[in-house]
Structure formats: structure tokens, C-alpha cells
Coordinates of C-alpha atoms and ligand atoms in Angstrom, one line a residue:
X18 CA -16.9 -12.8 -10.4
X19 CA -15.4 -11.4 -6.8
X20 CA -12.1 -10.6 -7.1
X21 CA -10.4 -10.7 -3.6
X22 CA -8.0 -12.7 -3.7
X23 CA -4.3 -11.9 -4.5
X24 CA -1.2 -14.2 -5.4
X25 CA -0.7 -17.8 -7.0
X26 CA 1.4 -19.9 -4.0
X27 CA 1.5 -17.8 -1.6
X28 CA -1.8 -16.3 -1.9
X29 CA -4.1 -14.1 0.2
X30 CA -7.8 -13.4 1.0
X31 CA -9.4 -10.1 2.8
X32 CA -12.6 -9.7 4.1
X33 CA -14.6 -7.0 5.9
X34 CA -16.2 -3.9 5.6
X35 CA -14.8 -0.6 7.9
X36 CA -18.3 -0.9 9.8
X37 CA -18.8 -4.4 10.3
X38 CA -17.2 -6.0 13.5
X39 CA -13.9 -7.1 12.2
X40 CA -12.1 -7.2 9.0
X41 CA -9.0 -9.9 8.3
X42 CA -7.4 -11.5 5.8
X43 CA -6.9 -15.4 5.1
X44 CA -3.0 -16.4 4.2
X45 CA -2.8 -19.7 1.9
X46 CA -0.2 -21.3 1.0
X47 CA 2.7 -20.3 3.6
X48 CA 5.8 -22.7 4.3
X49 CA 5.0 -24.3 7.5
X50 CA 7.7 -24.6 10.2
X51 CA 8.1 -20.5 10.1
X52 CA 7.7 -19.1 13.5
X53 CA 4.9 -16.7 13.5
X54 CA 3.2 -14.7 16.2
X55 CA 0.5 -11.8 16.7
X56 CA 3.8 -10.0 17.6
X57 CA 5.6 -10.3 14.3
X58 CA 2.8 -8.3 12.9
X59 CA 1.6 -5.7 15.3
X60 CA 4.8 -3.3 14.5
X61 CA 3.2 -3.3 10.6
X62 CA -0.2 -2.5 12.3
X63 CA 1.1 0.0 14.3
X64 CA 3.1 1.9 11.7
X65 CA -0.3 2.0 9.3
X66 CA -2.6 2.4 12.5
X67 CA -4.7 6.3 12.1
X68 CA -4.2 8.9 14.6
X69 CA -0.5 8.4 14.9
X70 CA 0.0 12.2 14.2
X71 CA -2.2 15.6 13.8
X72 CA -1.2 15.1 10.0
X73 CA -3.2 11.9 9.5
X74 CA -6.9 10.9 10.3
X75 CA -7.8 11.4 13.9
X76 CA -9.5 7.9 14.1
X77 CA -8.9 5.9 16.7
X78 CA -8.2 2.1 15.8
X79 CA -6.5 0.4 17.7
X80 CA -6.0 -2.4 14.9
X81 CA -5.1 -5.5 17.1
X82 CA -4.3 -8.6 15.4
X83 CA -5.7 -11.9 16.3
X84 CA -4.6 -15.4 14.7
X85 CA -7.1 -17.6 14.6
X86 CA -5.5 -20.7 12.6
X87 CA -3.0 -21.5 10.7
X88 CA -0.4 -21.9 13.7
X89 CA 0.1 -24.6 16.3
X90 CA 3.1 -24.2 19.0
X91 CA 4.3 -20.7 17.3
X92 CA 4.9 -22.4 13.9
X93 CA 3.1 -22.2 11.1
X94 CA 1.5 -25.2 9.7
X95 CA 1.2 -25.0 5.5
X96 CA -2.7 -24.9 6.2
X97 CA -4.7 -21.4 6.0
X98 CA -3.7 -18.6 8.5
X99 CA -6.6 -16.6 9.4
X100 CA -6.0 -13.2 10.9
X101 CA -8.9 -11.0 12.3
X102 CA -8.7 -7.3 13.7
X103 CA -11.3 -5.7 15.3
X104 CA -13.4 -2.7 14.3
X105 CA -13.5 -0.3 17.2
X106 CA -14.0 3.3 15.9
X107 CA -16.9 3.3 13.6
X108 CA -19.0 6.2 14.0
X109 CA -21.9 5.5 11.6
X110 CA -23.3 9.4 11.9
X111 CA -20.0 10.6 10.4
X112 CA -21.3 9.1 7.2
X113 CA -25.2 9.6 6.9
X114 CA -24.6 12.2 4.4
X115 CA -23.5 9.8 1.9
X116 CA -26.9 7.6 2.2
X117 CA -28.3 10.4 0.1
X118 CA -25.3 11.8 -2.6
X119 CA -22.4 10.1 -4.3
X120 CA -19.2 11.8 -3.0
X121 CA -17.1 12.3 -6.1
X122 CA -14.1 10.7 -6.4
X123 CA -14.7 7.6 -4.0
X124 CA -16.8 4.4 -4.9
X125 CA -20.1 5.7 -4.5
X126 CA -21.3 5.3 -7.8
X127 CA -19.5 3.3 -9.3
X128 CA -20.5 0.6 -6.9
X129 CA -23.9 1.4 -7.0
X130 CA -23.8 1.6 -10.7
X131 CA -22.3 -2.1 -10.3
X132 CA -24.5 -4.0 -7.7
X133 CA -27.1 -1.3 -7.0
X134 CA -26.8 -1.2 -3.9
X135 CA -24.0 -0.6 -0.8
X136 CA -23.1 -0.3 2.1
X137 CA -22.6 3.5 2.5
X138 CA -21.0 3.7 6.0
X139 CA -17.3 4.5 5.5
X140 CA -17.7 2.9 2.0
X141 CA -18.0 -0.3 3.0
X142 CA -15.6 -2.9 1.3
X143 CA -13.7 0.8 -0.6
X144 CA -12.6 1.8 2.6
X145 CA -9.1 2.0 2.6
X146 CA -9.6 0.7 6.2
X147 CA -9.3 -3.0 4.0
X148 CA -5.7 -2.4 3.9
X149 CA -5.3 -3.1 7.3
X150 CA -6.0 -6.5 6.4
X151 CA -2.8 -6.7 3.5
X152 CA -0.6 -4.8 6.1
X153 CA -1.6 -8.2 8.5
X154 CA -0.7 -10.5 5.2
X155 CA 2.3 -8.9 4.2
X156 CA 3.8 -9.3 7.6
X157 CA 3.4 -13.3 7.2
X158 CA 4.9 -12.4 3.8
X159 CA 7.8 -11.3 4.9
X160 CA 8.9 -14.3 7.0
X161 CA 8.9 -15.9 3.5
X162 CA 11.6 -13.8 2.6
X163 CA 14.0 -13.0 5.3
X164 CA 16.8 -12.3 3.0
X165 CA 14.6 -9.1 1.5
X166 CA 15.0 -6.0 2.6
X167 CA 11.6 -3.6 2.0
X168 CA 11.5 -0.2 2.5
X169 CA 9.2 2.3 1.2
X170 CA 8.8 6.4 2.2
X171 CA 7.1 9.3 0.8
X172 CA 9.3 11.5 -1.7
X173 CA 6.8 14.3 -2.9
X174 CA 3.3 15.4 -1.3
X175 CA 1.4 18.3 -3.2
X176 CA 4.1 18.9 -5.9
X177 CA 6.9 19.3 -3.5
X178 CA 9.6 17.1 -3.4
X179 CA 12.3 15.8 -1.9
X180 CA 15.8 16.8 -2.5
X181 CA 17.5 13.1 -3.6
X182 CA 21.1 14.5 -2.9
X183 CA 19.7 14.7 0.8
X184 CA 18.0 11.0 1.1
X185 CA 18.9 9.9 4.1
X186 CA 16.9 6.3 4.9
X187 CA 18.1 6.7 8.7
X188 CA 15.1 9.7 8.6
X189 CA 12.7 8.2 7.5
X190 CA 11.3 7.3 10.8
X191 CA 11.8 10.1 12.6
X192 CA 9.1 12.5 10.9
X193 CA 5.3 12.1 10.6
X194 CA 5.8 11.9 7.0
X195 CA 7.9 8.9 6.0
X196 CA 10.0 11.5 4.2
X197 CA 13.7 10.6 3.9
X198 CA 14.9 14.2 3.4
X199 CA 15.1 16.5 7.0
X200 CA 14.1 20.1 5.0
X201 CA 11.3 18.8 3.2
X202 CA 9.7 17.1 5.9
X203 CA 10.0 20.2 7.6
X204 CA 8.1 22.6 4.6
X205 CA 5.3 19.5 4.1
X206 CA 4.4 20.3 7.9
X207 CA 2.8 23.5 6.6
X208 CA 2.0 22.3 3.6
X209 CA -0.4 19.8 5.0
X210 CA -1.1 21.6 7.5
X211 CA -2.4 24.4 5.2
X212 CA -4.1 22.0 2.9
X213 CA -6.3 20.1 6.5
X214 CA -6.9 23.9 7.6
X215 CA -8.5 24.8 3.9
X216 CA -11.0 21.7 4.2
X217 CA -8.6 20.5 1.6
X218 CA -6.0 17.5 0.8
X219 CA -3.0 16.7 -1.1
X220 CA -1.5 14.2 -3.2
X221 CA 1.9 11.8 -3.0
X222 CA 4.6 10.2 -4.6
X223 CA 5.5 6.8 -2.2
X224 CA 8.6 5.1 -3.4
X225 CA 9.3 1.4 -2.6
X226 CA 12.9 -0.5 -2.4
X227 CA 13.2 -4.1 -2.5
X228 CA 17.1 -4.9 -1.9
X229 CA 18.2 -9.0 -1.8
X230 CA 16.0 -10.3 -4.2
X231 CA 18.4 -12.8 -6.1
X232 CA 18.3 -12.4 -10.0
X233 CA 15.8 -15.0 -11.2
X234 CA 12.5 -13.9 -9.8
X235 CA 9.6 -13.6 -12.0
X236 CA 8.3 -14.4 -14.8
X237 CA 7.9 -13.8 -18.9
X238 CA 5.4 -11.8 -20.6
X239 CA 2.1 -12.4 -19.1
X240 CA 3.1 -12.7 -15.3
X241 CA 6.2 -10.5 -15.8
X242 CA 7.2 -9.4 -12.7
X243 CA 6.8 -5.3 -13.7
X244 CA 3.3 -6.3 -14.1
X245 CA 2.8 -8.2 -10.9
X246 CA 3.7 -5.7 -9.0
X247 CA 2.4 -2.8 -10.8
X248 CA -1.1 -4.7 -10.3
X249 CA -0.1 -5.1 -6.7
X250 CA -0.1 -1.2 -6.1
X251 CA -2.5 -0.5 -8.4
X252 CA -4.8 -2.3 -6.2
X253 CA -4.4 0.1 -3.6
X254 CA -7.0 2.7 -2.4
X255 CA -6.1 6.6 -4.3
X256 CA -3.1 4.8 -6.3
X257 CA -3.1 6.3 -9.7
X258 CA 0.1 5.2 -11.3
X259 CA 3.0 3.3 -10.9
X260 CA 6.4 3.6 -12.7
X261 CA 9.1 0.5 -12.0
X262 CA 12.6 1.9 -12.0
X263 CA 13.0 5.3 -14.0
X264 CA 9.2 4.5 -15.6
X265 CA 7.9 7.6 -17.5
X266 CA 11.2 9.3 -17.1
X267 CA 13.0 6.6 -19.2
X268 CA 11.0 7.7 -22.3
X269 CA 12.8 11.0 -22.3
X270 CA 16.4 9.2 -22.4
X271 CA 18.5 7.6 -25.2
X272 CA 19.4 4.6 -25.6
X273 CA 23.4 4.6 -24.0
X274 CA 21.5 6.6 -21.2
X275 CA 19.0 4.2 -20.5
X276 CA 21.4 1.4 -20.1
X277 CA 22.2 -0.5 -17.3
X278 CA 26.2 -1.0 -18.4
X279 CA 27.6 -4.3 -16.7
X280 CA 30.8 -6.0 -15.7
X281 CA 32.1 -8.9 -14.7
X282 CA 32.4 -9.2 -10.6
X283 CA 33.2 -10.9 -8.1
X284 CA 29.8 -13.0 -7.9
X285 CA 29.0 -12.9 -11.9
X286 CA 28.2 -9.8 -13.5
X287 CA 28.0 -6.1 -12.2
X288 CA 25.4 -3.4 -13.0
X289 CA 26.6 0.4 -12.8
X290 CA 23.3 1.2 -13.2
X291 CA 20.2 0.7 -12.2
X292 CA 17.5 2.6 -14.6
X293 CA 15.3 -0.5 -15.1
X294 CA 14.4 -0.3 -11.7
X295 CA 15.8 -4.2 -10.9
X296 CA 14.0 -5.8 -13.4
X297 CA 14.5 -7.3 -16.8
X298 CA 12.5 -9.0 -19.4
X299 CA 9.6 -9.7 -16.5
X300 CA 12.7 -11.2 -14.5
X301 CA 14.6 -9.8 -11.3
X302 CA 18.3 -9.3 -12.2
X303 CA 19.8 -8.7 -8.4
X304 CA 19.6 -5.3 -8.6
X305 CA 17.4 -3.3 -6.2
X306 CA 13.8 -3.6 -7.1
X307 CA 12.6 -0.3 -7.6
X308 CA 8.9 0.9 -7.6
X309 CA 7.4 4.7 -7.6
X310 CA 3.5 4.9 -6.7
X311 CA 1.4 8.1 -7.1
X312 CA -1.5 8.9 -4.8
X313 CA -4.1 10.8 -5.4
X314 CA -5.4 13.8 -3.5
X315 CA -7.7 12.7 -0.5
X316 CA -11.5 12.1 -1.6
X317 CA -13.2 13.6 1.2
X318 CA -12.5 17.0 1.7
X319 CA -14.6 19.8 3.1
X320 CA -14.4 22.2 0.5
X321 CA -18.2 21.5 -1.8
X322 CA -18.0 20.0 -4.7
X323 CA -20.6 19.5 -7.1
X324 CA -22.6 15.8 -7.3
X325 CA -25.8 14.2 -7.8
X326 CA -27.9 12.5 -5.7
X327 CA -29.2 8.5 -5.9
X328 CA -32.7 10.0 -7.1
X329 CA -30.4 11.8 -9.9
X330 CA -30.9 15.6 -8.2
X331 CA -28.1 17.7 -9.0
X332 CA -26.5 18.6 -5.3
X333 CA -23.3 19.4 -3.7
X334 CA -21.5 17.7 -1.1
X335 CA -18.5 18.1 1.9
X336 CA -17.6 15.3 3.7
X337 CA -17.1 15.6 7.5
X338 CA -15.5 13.2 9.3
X339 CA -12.3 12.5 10.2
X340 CA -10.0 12.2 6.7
X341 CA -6.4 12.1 5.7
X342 CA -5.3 15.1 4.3
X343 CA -2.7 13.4 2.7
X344 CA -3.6 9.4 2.2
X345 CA 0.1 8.8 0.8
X346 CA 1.5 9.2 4.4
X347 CA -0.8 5.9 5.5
X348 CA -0.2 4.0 2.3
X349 CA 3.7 3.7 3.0
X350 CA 3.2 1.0 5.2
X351 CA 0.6 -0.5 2.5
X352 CA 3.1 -0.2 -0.2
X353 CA 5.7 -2.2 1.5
X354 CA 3.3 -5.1 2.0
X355 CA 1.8 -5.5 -1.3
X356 CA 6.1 -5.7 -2.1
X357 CA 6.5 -8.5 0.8
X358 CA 3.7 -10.1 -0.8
X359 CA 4.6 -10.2 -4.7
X360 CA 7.4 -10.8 -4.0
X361 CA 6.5 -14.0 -1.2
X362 CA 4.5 -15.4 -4.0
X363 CA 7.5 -15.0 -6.8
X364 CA 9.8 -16.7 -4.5
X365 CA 7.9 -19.8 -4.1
X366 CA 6.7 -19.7 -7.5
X367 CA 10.4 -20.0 -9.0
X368 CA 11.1 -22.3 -6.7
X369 CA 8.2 -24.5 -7.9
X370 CA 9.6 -24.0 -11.4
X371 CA 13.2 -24.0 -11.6
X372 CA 14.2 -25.2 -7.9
X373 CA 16.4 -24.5 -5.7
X374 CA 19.5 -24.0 -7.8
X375 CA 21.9 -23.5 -4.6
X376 CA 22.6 -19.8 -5.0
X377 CA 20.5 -18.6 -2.6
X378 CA 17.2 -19.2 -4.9
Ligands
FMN17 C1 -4.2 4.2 4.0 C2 -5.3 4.9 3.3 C3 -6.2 5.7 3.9 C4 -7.2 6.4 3.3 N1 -8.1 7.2 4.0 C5 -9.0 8.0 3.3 C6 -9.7 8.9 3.9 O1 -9.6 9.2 5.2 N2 -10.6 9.7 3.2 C7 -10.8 9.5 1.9 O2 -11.6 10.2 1.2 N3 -10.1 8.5 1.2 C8 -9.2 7.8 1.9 N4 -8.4 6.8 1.2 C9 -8.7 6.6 -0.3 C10 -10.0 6.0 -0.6 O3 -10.2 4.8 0.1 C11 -10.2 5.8 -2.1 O4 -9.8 6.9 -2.8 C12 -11.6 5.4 -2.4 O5 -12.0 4.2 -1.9 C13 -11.8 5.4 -4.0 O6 -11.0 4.4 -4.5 P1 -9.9 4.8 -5.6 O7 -9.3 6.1 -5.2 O8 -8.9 3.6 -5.5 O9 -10.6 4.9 -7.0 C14 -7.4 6.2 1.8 C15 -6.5 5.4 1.2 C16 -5.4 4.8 1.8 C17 -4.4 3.9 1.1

């Protein structure tokens, strides 16, 4: 089995390796009739796209979308939209090294362990440079669901975190960082700094916010909507946990304190809470869906670490190259494009169920 495919109705494909010639994804299942153009997802592009700052990778992509079906006079026409971006910066001598010795923490092995053979340069189909491709999707995902608000930013990097009484979302775009709280934006510049000067990398917390979604979304037990979207970031290059609303936290609460208290409003009923993170029984309840996502520490780093080789000879490796110090940063953009496009796919799915009720479902 491949497994590279994501959604139900609204359901997309990627495709590529980082050294091939292109990479893209294929979008099935869209409304037609929704105007659509390589400009409304270029901005998405642009805010993943390396090299941006001297606290991500010093690539150089330039990550230009092309759609090559799917659209006919600037509409979209139910049938599959293909998108394509082409590989520009491969530098396949970055990456001999890794021919020889499995760099710990990435796919190496694993994949080798799996098909027995792969394409080393970059990582091949691992390369977060496949996330590109969802970044491309989840901007078609988005014209699904105009009514949703997504925003996502980085609260912690290397055990340092933001101050929430501070969070100010109107700051989140004006530092290299996605951070939403001026001071700490300020300390991670040395922090990462440090961290890229020591050969070395740190790890993030990302934190996603859905506002609009209408209560009703989702699904019961096996497709529950926690689980969608947990599977959603999971899939994500370095993510290695996800918590939906207070997640881990809520363990260490009572009952009383872990309640989301309600009453009656103007438009039905009133949460003065919101510690389920938006989201109850598997089912959105209107109230801002709420997702945390951990990254791990950048793979590649040039302090040595110890490995083996493919003939099984103990070894150590760096890995040169250009890296992320901190791969959180880049996922923001990532993160709220696997959100567009769970929640794109749970939008048509209850309508295909229950209809449009006439609230705004
Ligand atoms: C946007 C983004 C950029 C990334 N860039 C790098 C990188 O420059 N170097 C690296 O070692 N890992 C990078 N990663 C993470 C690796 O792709 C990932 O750790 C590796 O493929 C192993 O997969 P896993 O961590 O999901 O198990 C990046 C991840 C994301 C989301």
C-alpha cells in the first residue's frame, strides 16, 4: 500500500521528490464555480518559501505555482486540479554524504529498512520540501471555506515560551518567527541564533486557530474530528505530538475546571470556556478550534553524532548543507494548511450527510 493521499470529498494527492524536477499536488473533489488562480496561492508559497530570513534555511526556491487543470475561465470545474512547482535549488553534492551513512533521526533507515532502497538526495519523498505541495492544496482548501478564519504561529522554540498575557495576533507577522509575543521574539533571535552558530537546532511548539467553523463538523468515534486533525499534523515532517485544546494539560484538572460552562445566548447556547479546544464528542461545537503541535529539534545538524553505515560499519556523521535550525518556524504555514484542508473535507462531508440545514452549514 502507498499512502499519499489525504481527505474523503475533498481529497488531495502529492507527488515529488526535493530532487526531481517538480513536485505538486492533485486536488479532487473541489466545488466547481470557485474562482481560483496561481495568485490565490502564491502568498501561502511565499510565507513557507526558505531563505526568507538568516533564521531559516538559506535555500533558494523560488516555489512558483503552476495550474495545470482543473480550471477553465478562472473557475474551478469539480474535475482534478493539478498543481506543479518547480525544483530549482537542488544541489545534489550537499547530500553525497548520506549515500554512504544513515543520518539519525531522518528517514534514512527506516526507508531503506522498508523498500531497500532510496533516493538519498535531500531524502527524497521525506523531504519536508513535500510540504510545499499541501501548502499549494490547502490554499484551494481554503476557498472551500471562506467563512474560516486559520491562523497558526509559533509559541515556544527551545523550551522558551511565549508570555500568553502578551499575545498579540497583529505580531505575528512582523518577526522572523511567527511569534505572537514582541519580547520573546526578541530573546529566540539569540536563541537561534546561538543554536545555528553551535552546528546545532532547536525544537517548537506551533499553535493553530480555526475561528467560524459552525457547531456540527465532524464526525463520531472513528472519524472524530480530534482524530482527523491530529492525523493531519501528525503527518507532518518533525511533528511529534499534538494536543487539541488544553490536551495533556487537561489531565492535570478537575472535573468543574475542565468544563466548558454554557448559557443560553443570543444564537443558542454560550460557552465561557473553551478547554476542549472547540471540539466535542468528535464534533465541532462553534467554538474556536484549537490545536497545539510539537516539533522536533532539526535532524541535520553539524555537531557528530554517532550512526552506522549501509554495510553496517559503526561511523559518525554531520550533515552540511543548508538546514533549519529551527523547522517549527517553516511548518507554521504547513500547519495552517493541513487545518484548511481537514477542515475543507469536513465541510463537504456534513454537508453530504446531514445537508444544508440553513444555518450557515
Ligand atoms: C518546513 C520544514 C522544513 C524542514 N527542513 C528540514 C531541514 O532543513 N533539515 C532537516 O534535517 N529536517 C528538516 N525538516 C524535518 C525532516 O523533513 C524530518 O524530520 C525527516 O524527514 C524525518 O521525518 P520525521 O521527523 O517526521 O520522522 C523539515 C520539516 C519541515 C516541516
Amino acid at each position: 500500500m502507498s499512502f499519499n493521499t489525504f481527505g474523503r470529498v475533498f481529497r488531495f494527492t502529492t507527488w515529488g521528490e526535493s530532487h526531481g524536477p517538480a513536485i505538486g499536488a492533485v486536488v479532487d473533489g473541489c466545488p466547481p464555480g470557485l474562482a481560483l488562480t496561481e495568485a490565490d496561492i502564491q502568498p501561502f508559497l511565499d510565507k513557507r518559501k526558505p531563505g526568507t530570513s538568516k533564521f531559516t534555511t538559506q535555500r533558494r526556491e523560488p516555489d512558483e505555482v503552476r495550474i495545470l487543470s482543473g480550471v477553465f475561465e478562472g473557475k474551478t470545474t469539480g474535475t482534478p486540479i493539478s498543481l506543479m512547482i518547480e525544483n530549482t535549488d537542488q544541489r545534489s553534492k550537499d547530500y553525497s554524504e548520506v549515500a554512504k551513512a544513515y543520518r539519525p533521526g531522518h528517514a534514512d533507515y527506516a526507508y531503506d529498512a522498508k523498500y531497500g532502497f532510496r533516493d538519498y538526495r535531500g531524502g527524497g519523498r521525506s523531504s519536508a520540501r513535500e510540504t510545499a505541495s499541501r501548502v499549494a492544496a490547502g490554499a484551494v482548501a481554503r476557498l472551500v471555506i471562506p467563512d474560516v478564519d486559520i491562523f497558526a504561529f509559533v509559541s515556544e522554540i527551545g523550551g522558551d515560551a511565549i508570555d500568553p498575557a502578551r499575545f498579540d495576533a497583529s505580531e505575528i507577522d512582523n518577526n522572523p518567527f511567527f511569534c505572537p509575543d514582541p519580547q520573546a521574539a526578541l530573546r529566540w533571535e539569540k536563541l537561534v541564533d546561538d543554536a545555528r552558530r553551535d552546528g546545532s537546532s532547536l525544537g517548537a511548539v506551533v499553535e493553530c486557530i480555526a475561528s467560524g467553523v459552525p457547531a456540527g463538523w465532524g464526525a463520531p468515534l472513528y472519524a472524530k474530528l480530534d482524530s482527523e486533525l491530529a492525523a493531519a499534523m501528525m503527518s507532518i515532517n518533525a511533528v511529534k505530538g499534538v494536543e487539541i485544546g488544553d490536551g495533556f494539560a487537561a489531565a492535570r484538572l478537575r472535573g468543574e475546571q475542565n468544563a466548558d460552562p454554557m448559557r443560553p445566548g443570543q444564537d443558542g447556547p454560550e460557552f465561557l470556556a473553551n478547554h476542549a479546544g472547540g471540539i466535542a464528542g468528535g464534533i465541532s461545537t462553534g467554538q474556536p478550534i484549537k490545536v497545539r503541535i510539537a516539533f522536533k529539534p532539526t535532524s541535520s545538524i553539524l555537531i557528530p553524532v554517532e550512526t552506522v553505515t549501509r554495510e553496517g560499519e559503526a561511523s559518525d556523521i554531520i550533515t552540511k548543507g543548508r538546514h533549519d535550525p529551527c523547522v517549527g518556524i517553516r511548518g507554521v504555514p504547513v500547519v495552517e494548511a493541513m487545518m484548511a484542508l481537514v477542515l475543507a473535507d469536513q465541510k463537504l462531508l456534513d454537508r453530504a450527510q446531514c445537508g444544508d440545514d440553513g444555518k450557515g452549514r
